[in-house]
Amino acid sequence: MAVTTQPVQTERPATGRVTATGTRVTRWLAVACWLGAGWLLLAGLVLSPPDVVQGDSVRIMYAHVPSAWIAYLAFVVTAVSSAAYLWPRTRSLTWDRIAGASAEVGVLFMGITLVTGMLWGRITWGVFWQWDPRLTTTAFLFVTFAGYLAVRGLGGSHEQRARRSAILGLLAVVEIPLVHFSVVLWRSLHQEASVLNPNGDVQLDGFMLFTLFTGVLVFTLFYLWLVLHRQRVLWLQDHHDDSGLDEALSARRAEEGTP
Amino acid sequence: MWRVARLVAAKDLRIEWRSRVVTNQVVPFAVLVLVMFAFALDVESVLQRVAPGLVWLAVMFSQFFLVQRAFAVETSDGALDALRVAGVDPAGVFLGKALALMAQLASLVILLLVGAVLLYRAEIRADGLVLLVTAACSATAGLAAVGTLYGGLTAGAKGRETLLPLLLAPVVAPVLIAAARATEAALGTAGTALGDGWPWVGVLATFAVAFGVVGTVAFGPLIEE
Amino acid sequence: MDAAVELCDAVAVLGSYPALAGADLTVRRGEIVLLQGPNGAGKTTLLRVCAGLVPLARGRASVLGLDVAAHRDAVRARVGLLGHANGLYQELTVRENVDFWAATAGAGTDEVASVLERLGLDGRLADVAVSRLSAGQRRRTALACLVARRAEVWLLDEPHAGLDAAGRDRLDETLTAAAAAGATVLLASHELDRATRLATRVVEVVAGTVRQPS
């Protein structure tokens, strides 16, 4: 008795057999990243002057401030991609993959921000941790995104994962400002000596400012490079799952023979 | 939506009344936490000074259990699935469960404040009462909303229950900060002025409204497979 | 065509396993269709797809003319599912459970009373907490919750399981009455003798597909 089904339509990725996630764009990006990193190291460690107050330990700033910037950028990108996924007109799993890739890279940079912040504090003022709003909010961002990544790993179909993570991503948009504002209000209760505040009073002269901007630019390039690669890997994973479905379907139908 | 919310809230509270899980398990746990803080922190003057913070910490820990209990009731016999299939308005389900959770949290807060008075020698003053009640209400509303929302996310499949504290703790941090500061102002701990507490109530109210609205909208999609 | 349920090359995936591997099925209004097949064939998933609980990876499913994916809430409002789990609240009594589920569907208390009576759950039994009931009594309670909702399409997953002879008789009476009143019934059952007598049509589900679809 023939089983009445229609021939299964399979999707083939336009690129056919994909063996790597690199393209011309990412190669140029990579070159720019590493050249920029080289320049940043030179400028940050050698060429720029030490600070009047802090001495050489101010150089950690060239890593700390840009990675904090990237942490927030990654968060914003994840939030925007989550919204784009949930909006019916622009619903596409690409947004979900961008959100996921951005979150992963973001968590990395959040970690770097926290570690460099702690080192800076320790070296300059002898304390590992200040309850200042930026560091505290970054810590919360870190934990929130660790939770986000855990939820992404819960399994289910691609659409389920996408919907669940997108909602969670947008919830973070509500939470993080609330956390930040609460911490700001909280710390305003305590009069803190401003010299202890790592954000505050580093005198940024011309070249230091330039190096700082270079740092931001280089880190942004790294972020773009990593996210591009990562979201392609996620795309490959999703397509692998989908093509696995066809095989599973044929295996399932073949079960009919077995009692 | 409100009809469904009333039905669900009544159902949840009736279940709690029958099973007494909150009264027999969660309340003793919360009181135990207060006692253990005393063991850990030892100095009585310190305890009195940090009593507001400890109360809200204990509330937060108990909230994890309350939320897990609220959803264990639904998932033990597939009732959450049945609610979905029945096409019951998920916004109504969210509001109903949040309201029931809020009632349970509120009674817990009252008990813990009494506990703080007894165990930590905290002093409740009459002119701080309005601030205290307002702060406690907004805080419990916010905790209930956010707890129900994340409880819905982690309900159901195995391995998700352990995720709840990890997801919930960072989110309720603003409530912890704000509620503790507002309570300090209401009790006059360490000379905090009464007026200092009201900005914190603003934070609590914003939190409660924000997550109340978000939860109503997001709960439905979150519990879908 | 007056199709109550229509599945077209439906593929539903649980994790990475295709529980439904391209099923076709057409059920007309007022029919009582029995799904039979070995364990793991996909009967449960098929019913859950019709209830809008499990999304389709491929293919189409429509209930009462509405596409399940596009009009999920409207489909759910008209459909009633009795799954493997009973969907009951353990601490509440029989009457309270049926009251709750009936109220969510907008039915009144007299409706509840008549349903309880029809399924033999009235009297002293109605005020016993579900946790104290036997498995068969719980199944009957779950069925009562379904009946009270007056759905247009009934989806039942092994409803006879756990019921005693009297319970099964009442179930069959209820289903026949429902079909006579215009509802469509789709049930999966291993109780072949009884269910074959009850059903207007028998369909076989094997390896995630359906044989004799229409």
PDB file of C-alpha atoms in Angstrom, chain A residues 11-213:
ATOM      1  CA  GLU A  11      16.506  23.663   0.784  1.00  0.00           C
ATOM      2  CA  ARG A  12      20.027  23.807  -0.423  1.00  0.00           C
ATOM      3  CA  PRO A  13      22.160  26.729   0.740  1.00  0.00           C
ATOM      4  CA  ALA A  14      23.166  28.900  -2.130  1.00  0.00           C
ATOM      5  CA  THR A  15      26.808  28.353  -1.388  1.00  0.00           C
ATOM      6  CA  GLY A  16      26.646  24.594  -1.894  1.00  0.00           C
ATOM      7  CA  ARG A  17      29.241  22.785   0.103  1.00  0.00           C
ATOM      8  CA  VAL A  18      30.536  25.317   2.581  1.00  0.00           C
ATOM      9  CA  THR A  19      33.816  24.507   4.210  1.00  0.00           C
ATOM     10  CA  ALA A  20      34.754  27.743   5.881  1.00  0.00           C
ATOM     11  CA  THR A  21      33.139  30.929   7.073  1.00  0.00           C
ATOM     12  CA  GLY A  22      35.703  33.303   5.633  1.00  0.00           C
ATOM     13  CA  THR A  23      35.021  35.584   2.728  1.00  0.00           C
ATOM     14  CA  ARG A  24      36.780  38.528   1.149  1.00  0.00           C
ATOM     15  CA  VAL A  25      35.096  40.901   3.590  1.00  0.00           C
ATOM     16  CA  THR A  26      36.194  39.003   6.651  1.00  0.00           C
ATOM     17  CA  ARG A  27      39.734  38.703   5.355  1.00  0.00           C
ATOM     18  CA  TRP A  28      40.030  42.424   4.884  1.00  0.00           C
ATOM     19  CA  LEU A  29      38.479  42.928   8.297  1.00  0.00           C
ATOM     20  CA  ALA A  30      40.964  40.537   9.844  1.00  0.00           C
ATOM     21  CA  VAL A  31      43.880  42.399   8.310  1.00  0.00           C
ATOM     22  CA  ALA A  32      42.491  45.689   9.561  1.00  0.00           C
ATOM     23  CA  CYS A  33      41.914  44.218  13.031  1.00  0.00           C
ATOM     24  CA  TRP A  34      45.380  42.865  13.522  1.00  0.00           C
ATOM     25  CA  LEU A  35      47.112  45.881  12.030  1.00  0.00           C
ATOM     26  CA  GLY A  36      45.015  48.084  14.237  1.00  0.00           C
ATOM     27  CA  ALA A  37      45.809  45.909  17.244  1.00  0.00           C
ATOM     28  CA  GLY A  38      49.499  46.271  16.497  1.00  0.00           C
ATOM     29  CA  TRP A  39      49.183  50.029  16.260  1.00  0.00           C
ATOM     30  CA  LEU A  40      47.122  50.157  19.433  1.00  0.00           C
ATOM     31  CA  LEU A  41      49.718  48.177  21.341  1.00  0.00           C
ATOM     32  CA  LEU A  42      52.406  50.525  20.123  1.00  0.00           C
ATOM     33  CA  ALA A  43      50.453  53.650  20.863  1.00  0.00           C
ATOM     34  CA  GLY A  44      49.077  52.474  24.124  1.00  0.00           C
ATOM     35  CA  LEU A  45      52.157  50.921  25.635  1.00  0.00           C
ATOM     36  CA  VAL A  46      54.947  52.999  24.210  1.00  0.00           C
ATOM     37  CA  LEU A  47      53.989  56.167  22.432  1.00  0.00           C
ATOM     38  CA  SER A  48      51.358  57.677  24.667  1.00  0.00           C
ATOM     39  CA  PRO A  49      52.467  59.505  27.777  1.00  0.00           C
ATOM     40  CA  PRO A  50      51.880  58.207  31.296  1.00  0.00           C
ATOM     41  CA  ASP A  51      49.267  59.987  33.336  1.00  0.00           C
ATOM     42  CA  VAL A  52      50.162  62.782  35.749  1.00  0.00           C
ATOM     43  CA  VAL A  53      48.455  61.082  38.678  1.00  0.00           C
ATOM     44  CA  GLN A  54      48.336  57.388  37.852  1.00  0.00           C
ATOM     45  CA  GLY A  55      51.561  56.895  35.985  1.00  0.00           C
ATOM     46  CA  ASP A  56      51.809  53.954  33.630  1.00  0.00           C
ATOM     47  CA  SER A  57      48.843  52.089  35.031  1.00  0.00           C
ATOM     48  CA  VAL A  58      46.583  54.432  33.070  1.00  0.00           C
ATOM     49  CA  ARG A  59      47.422  52.365  30.004  1.00  0.00           C
ATOM     50  CA  ILE A  60      44.924  49.740  31.096  1.00  0.00           C
ATOM     51  CA  MET A  61      42.329  52.332  30.171  1.00  0.00           C
ATOM     52  CA  TYR A  62      43.074  51.702  26.490  1.00  0.00           C
ATOM     53  CA  ALA A  63      41.771  48.183  26.904  1.00  0.00           C
ATOM     54  CA  HIS A  64      39.163  48.785  29.578  1.00  0.00           C
ATOM     55  CA  VAL A  65      37.193  51.649  28.067  1.00  0.00           C
ATOM     56  CA  PRO A  66      36.939  50.230  24.542  1.00  0.00           C
ATOM     57  CA  SER A  67      35.867  46.811  25.777  1.00  0.00           C
ATOM     58  CA  ALA A  68      33.201  48.437  27.942  1.00  0.00           C
ATOM     59  CA  TRP A  69      32.016  50.238  24.832  1.00  0.00           C
ATOM     60  CA  ILE A  70      31.882  46.964  22.904  1.00  0.00           C
ATOM     61  CA  ALA A  71      30.022  45.283  25.748  1.00  0.00           C
ATOM     62  CA  TYR A  72      27.291  47.893  25.490  1.00  0.00           C
ATOM     63  CA  LEU A  73      27.356  47.807  21.704  1.00  0.00           C
ATOM     64  CA  ALA A  74      26.915  44.033  21.723  1.00  0.00           C
ATOM     65  CA  PHE A  75      24.015  44.396  24.094  1.00  0.00           C
ATOM     66  CA  VAL A  76      22.344  46.966  21.859  1.00  0.00           C
ATOM     67  CA  VAL A  77      22.885  44.821  18.767  1.00  0.00           C
ATOM     68  CA  THR A  78      21.372  41.811  20.493  1.00  0.00           C
ATOM     69  CA  ALA A  79      18.410  43.888  21.597  1.00  0.00           C
ATOM     70  CA  VAL A  80      17.820  45.363  18.146  1.00  0.00           C
ATOM     71  CA  SER A  81      18.185  41.959  16.462  1.00  0.00           C
ATOM     72  CA  SER A  82      15.753  40.474  18.974  1.00  0.00           C
ATOM     73  CA  ALA A  83      13.229  43.157  18.156  1.00  0.00           C
ATOM     74  CA  ALA A  84      13.813  42.626  14.439  1.00  0.00           C
ATOM     75  CA  TYR A  85      13.135  38.928  14.844  1.00  0.00           C
ATOM     76  CA  LEU A  86       9.920  39.476  16.760  1.00  0.00           C
ATOM     77  CA  TRP A  87       8.597  42.092  14.341  1.00  0.00           C
ATOM     78  CA  PRO A  88       6.482  40.106  11.861  1.00  0.00           C
ATOM     79  CA  ARG A  89       7.649  41.966   8.766  1.00  0.00           C
ATOM     80  CA  THR A  90      11.324  41.392   9.398  1.00  0.00           C
ATOM     81  CA  ARG A  91      11.108  37.968  10.988  1.00  0.00           C
ATOM     82  CA  SER A  92      14.064  35.898   9.891  1.00  0.00           C
ATOM     83  CA  LEU A  93      16.349  33.476  11.655  1.00  0.00           C
ATOM     84  CA  THR A  94      19.303  35.601  10.517  1.00  0.00           C
ATOM     85  CA  TRP A  95      18.348  38.143  13.160  1.00  0.00           C
ATOM     86  CA  ASP A  96      18.272  35.413  15.740  1.00  0.00           C
ATOM     87  CA  ARG A  97      21.749  34.252  14.747  1.00  0.00           C
ATOM     88  CA  ILE A  98      23.106  37.787  14.848  1.00  0.00           C
ATOM     89  CA  ALA A  99      21.606  38.226  18.299  1.00  0.00           C
ATOM     90  CA  GLY A 100      23.214  35.010  19.480  1.00  0.00           C
ATOM     91  CA  ALA A 101      26.615  35.774  17.967  1.00  0.00           C
ATOM     92  CA  SER A 102      26.579  39.282  19.362  1.00  0.00           C
ATOM     93  CA  ALA A 103      25.698  37.949  22.800  1.00  0.00           C
ATOM     94  CA  GLU A 104      28.563  35.479  22.754  1.00  0.00           C
ATOM     95  CA  VAL A 105      31.114  38.039  21.638  1.00  0.00           C
ATOM     96  CA  GLY A 106      29.580  40.545  24.015  1.00  0.00           C
ATOM     97  CA  VAL A 107      29.996  38.249  26.995  1.00  0.00           C
ATOM     98  CA  LEU A 108      33.656  37.915  26.082  1.00  0.00           C
ATOM     99  CA  PHE A 109      34.155  41.671  26.048  1.00  0.00           C
ATOM    100  CA  MET A 110      32.128  42.122  29.201  1.00  0.00           C
ATOM    101  CA  GLY A 111      34.507  39.709  30.857  1.00  0.00           C
ATOM    102  CA  ILE A 112      37.495  41.664  29.553  1.00  0.00           C
ATOM    103  CA  THR A 113      35.949  44.882  30.850  1.00  0.00           C
ATOM    104  CA  LEU A 114      35.494  43.435  34.298  1.00  0.00           C
ATOM    105  CA  VAL A 115      38.964  41.930  34.492  1.00  0.00           C
ATOM    106  CA  THR A 116      40.733  45.046  33.207  1.00  0.00           C
ATOM    107  CA  GLY A 117      38.623  47.180  35.498  1.00  0.00           C
ATOM    108  CA  MET A 118      39.601  45.084  38.477  1.00  0.00           C
ATOM    109  CA  LEU A 119      43.268  45.123  37.519  1.00  0.00           C
ATOM    110  CA  TRP A 120      43.209  48.859  37.003  1.00  0.00           C
ATOM    111  CA  GLY A 121      41.606  49.399  40.361  1.00  0.00           C
ATOM    112  CA  ARG A 122      43.994  47.043  42.072  1.00  0.00           C
ATOM    113  CA  ILE A 123      47.152  48.476  40.571  1.00  0.00           C
ATOM    114  CA  THR A 124      46.247  52.107  40.926  1.00  0.00           C
ATOM    115  CA  TRP A 125      44.247  52.284  44.110  1.00  0.00           C
ATOM    116  CA  GLY A 126      44.749  48.923  45.754  1.00  0.00           C
ATOM    117  CA  VAL A 127      41.149  47.740  45.493  1.00  0.00           C
ATOM    118  CA  PHE A 128      39.830  45.114  43.109  1.00  0.00           C
ATOM    119  CA  TRP A 129      36.297  46.347  43.042  1.00  0.00           C
ATOM    120  CA  GLN A 130      34.490  49.641  43.172  1.00  0.00           C
ATOM    121  CA  TRP A 131      30.740  49.731  43.316  1.00  0.00           C
ATOM    122  CA  ASP A 132      30.692  52.400  40.670  1.00  0.00           C
ATOM    123  CA  PRO A 133      27.776  52.311  38.267  1.00  0.00           C
ATOM    124  CA  ARG A 134      29.717  51.367  35.155  1.00  0.00           C
ATOM    125  CA  LEU A 135      31.522  48.395  36.618  1.00  0.00           C
ATOM    126  CA  THR A 136      28.455  47.192  38.498  1.00  0.00           C
ATOM    127  CA  THR A 137      26.176  47.505  35.506  1.00  0.00           C
ATOM    128  CA  THR A 138      28.729  45.683  33.379  1.00  0.00           C
ATOM    129  CA  ALA A 139      28.768  42.887  35.940  1.00  0.00           C
ATOM    130  CA  PHE A 140      25.002  42.677  35.667  1.00  0.00           C
ATOM    131  CA  LEU A 141      25.179  42.708  31.893  1.00  0.00           C
ATOM    132  CA  PHE A 142      27.626  39.829  32.132  1.00  0.00           C
ATOM    133  CA  VAL A 143      25.407  37.694  34.334  1.00  0.00           C
ATOM    134  CA  THR A 144      22.286  38.564  32.365  1.00  0.00           C
ATOM    135  CA  PHE A 145      23.902  37.537  29.127  1.00  0.00           C
ATOM    136  CA  ALA A 146      25.301  34.386  30.643  1.00  0.00           C
ATOM    137  CA  GLY A 147      21.674  33.552  31.460  1.00  0.00           C
ATOM    138  CA  TYR A 148      20.639  34.521  27.929  1.00  0.00           C
ATOM    139  CA  LEU A 149      23.205  32.144  26.447  1.00  0.00           C
ATOM    140  CA  ALA A 150      22.064  29.387  28.810  1.00  0.00           C
ATOM    141  CA  VAL A 151      18.488  29.843  27.584  1.00  0.00           C
ATOM    142  CA  ARG A 152      19.668  29.743  23.971  1.00  0.00           C
ATOM    143  CA  GLY A 153      21.163  26.357  24.690  1.00  0.00           C
ATOM    144  CA  LEU A 154      17.894  24.890  25.965  1.00  0.00           C
ATOM    145  CA  GLY A 155      17.064  23.199  22.709  1.00  0.00           C
ATOM    146  CA  GLY A 156      13.915  22.886  20.685  1.00  0.00           C
ATOM    147  CA  SER A 157      13.325  23.995  17.143  1.00  0.00           C
ATOM    148  CA  HIS A 158      15.132  27.000  15.685  1.00  0.00           C
ATOM    149  CA  GLU A 159      11.978  29.080  15.853  1.00  0.00           C
ATOM    150  CA  GLN A 160      11.394  28.219  19.498  1.00  0.00           C
ATOM    151  CA  ARG A 161      14.946  29.128  20.395  1.00  0.00           C
ATOM    152  CA  ALA A 162      14.690  32.342  18.427  1.00  0.00           C
ATOM    153  CA  ARG A 163      11.406  33.423  19.958  1.00  0.00           C
ATOM    154  CA  ARG A 164      12.425  32.605  23.508  1.00  0.00           C
ATOM    155  CA  SER A 165      15.806  34.317  23.252  1.00  0.00           C
ATOM    156  CA  ALA A 166      14.380  37.337  21.471  1.00  0.00           C
ATOM    157  CA  ILE A 167      11.895  37.961  24.253  1.00  0.00           C
ATOM    158  CA  LEU A 168      14.647  37.487  26.818  1.00  0.00           C
ATOM    159  CA  GLY A 169      16.869  39.891  24.895  1.00  0.00           C
ATOM    160  CA  LEU A 170      14.195  42.559  24.945  1.00  0.00           C
ATOM    161  CA  LEU A 171      13.554  41.968  28.632  1.00  0.00           C
ATOM    162  CA  ALA A 172      17.208  42.828  29.179  1.00  0.00           C
ATOM    163  CA  VAL A 173      16.530  46.214  27.576  1.00  0.00           C
ATOM    164  CA  VAL A 174      14.049  46.868  30.373  1.00  0.00           C
ATOM    165  CA  GLU A 175      16.243  45.439  33.113  1.00  0.00           C
ATOM    166  CA  ILE A 176      19.633  46.946  32.442  1.00  0.00           C
ATOM    167  CA  PRO A 177      18.599  50.617  32.590  1.00  0.00           C
ATOM    168  CA  LEU A 178      16.677  49.865  35.788  1.00  0.00           C
ATOM    169  CA  VAL A 179      19.753  48.215  37.274  1.00  0.00           C
ATOM    170  CA  HIS A 180      21.988  51.055  36.142  1.00  0.00           C
ATOM    171  CA  PHE A 181      19.691  53.728  37.500  1.00  0.00           C
ATOM    172  CA  SER A 182      19.284  51.932  40.804  1.00  0.00           C
ATOM    173  CA  VAL A 183      23.035  51.608  41.200  1.00  0.00           C
ATOM    174  CA  VAL A 184      23.612  55.266  40.301  1.00  0.00           C
ATOM    175  CA  LEU A 185      21.026  56.339  42.853  1.00  0.00           C
ATOM    176  CA  TRP A 186      22.470  53.944  45.360  1.00  0.00           C
ATOM    177  CA  ARG A 187      26.030  55.154  44.996  1.00  0.00           C
ATOM    178  CA  SER A 188      24.962  58.767  45.163  1.00  0.00           C
ATOM    179  CA  LEU A 189      24.105  58.053  48.762  1.00  0.00           C
ATOM    180  CA  HIS A 190      27.728  57.418  49.480  1.00  0.00           C
ATOM    181  CA  GLN A 191      30.064  60.349  48.984  1.00  0.00           C
ATOM    182  CA  GLU A 192      32.966  58.747  47.241  1.00  0.00           C
ATOM    183  CA  ALA A 193      36.298  60.431  46.851  1.00  0.00           C
ATOM    184  CA  SER A 194      36.349  61.222  43.175  1.00  0.00           C
ATOM    185  CA  VAL A 195      39.988  60.358  42.859  1.00  0.00           C
ATOM    186  CA  LEU A 196      39.059  56.761  43.590  1.00  0.00           C
ATOM    187  CA  ASN A 197      36.640  56.719  40.705  1.00  0.00           C
ATOM    188  CA  PRO A 198      38.367  55.141  37.748  1.00  0.00           C
ATOM    189  CA  ASN A 199      35.978  56.800  35.335  1.00  0.00           C
ATOM    190  CA  GLY A 200      36.605  60.243  36.481  1.00  0.00           C
ATOM    191  CA  ASP A 201      39.601  62.316  36.433  1.00  0.00           C
ATOM    192  CA  VAL A 202      42.202  61.053  34.073  1.00  0.00           C
ATOM    193  CA  GLN A 203      43.462  64.040  32.187  1.00  0.00           C
ATOM    194  CA  LEU A 204      43.157  63.091  28.560  1.00  0.00           C
ATOM    195  CA  ASP A 205      45.504  65.119  26.424  1.00  0.00           C
ATOM    196  CA  GLY A 206      45.671  65.009  22.648  1.00  0.00           C
ATOM    197  CA  PHE A 207      47.559  61.831  22.009  1.00  0.00           C
ATOM    198  CA  MET A 208      45.926  59.888  24.819  1.00  0.00           C
ATOM    199  CA  LEU A 209      42.539  60.809  23.463  1.00  0.00           C
ATOM    200  CA  PHE A 210      43.606  59.749  20.003  1.00  0.00           C
ATOM    201  CA  THR A 211      44.847  56.413  21.299  1.00  0.00           C
ATOM    202  CA  LEU A 212      41.609  55.920  23.140  1.00  0.00           C
ATOM    203  CA  PHE A 213      39.601  56.479  19.984  1.00  0.00           C
TER     204      PHE A 213
END
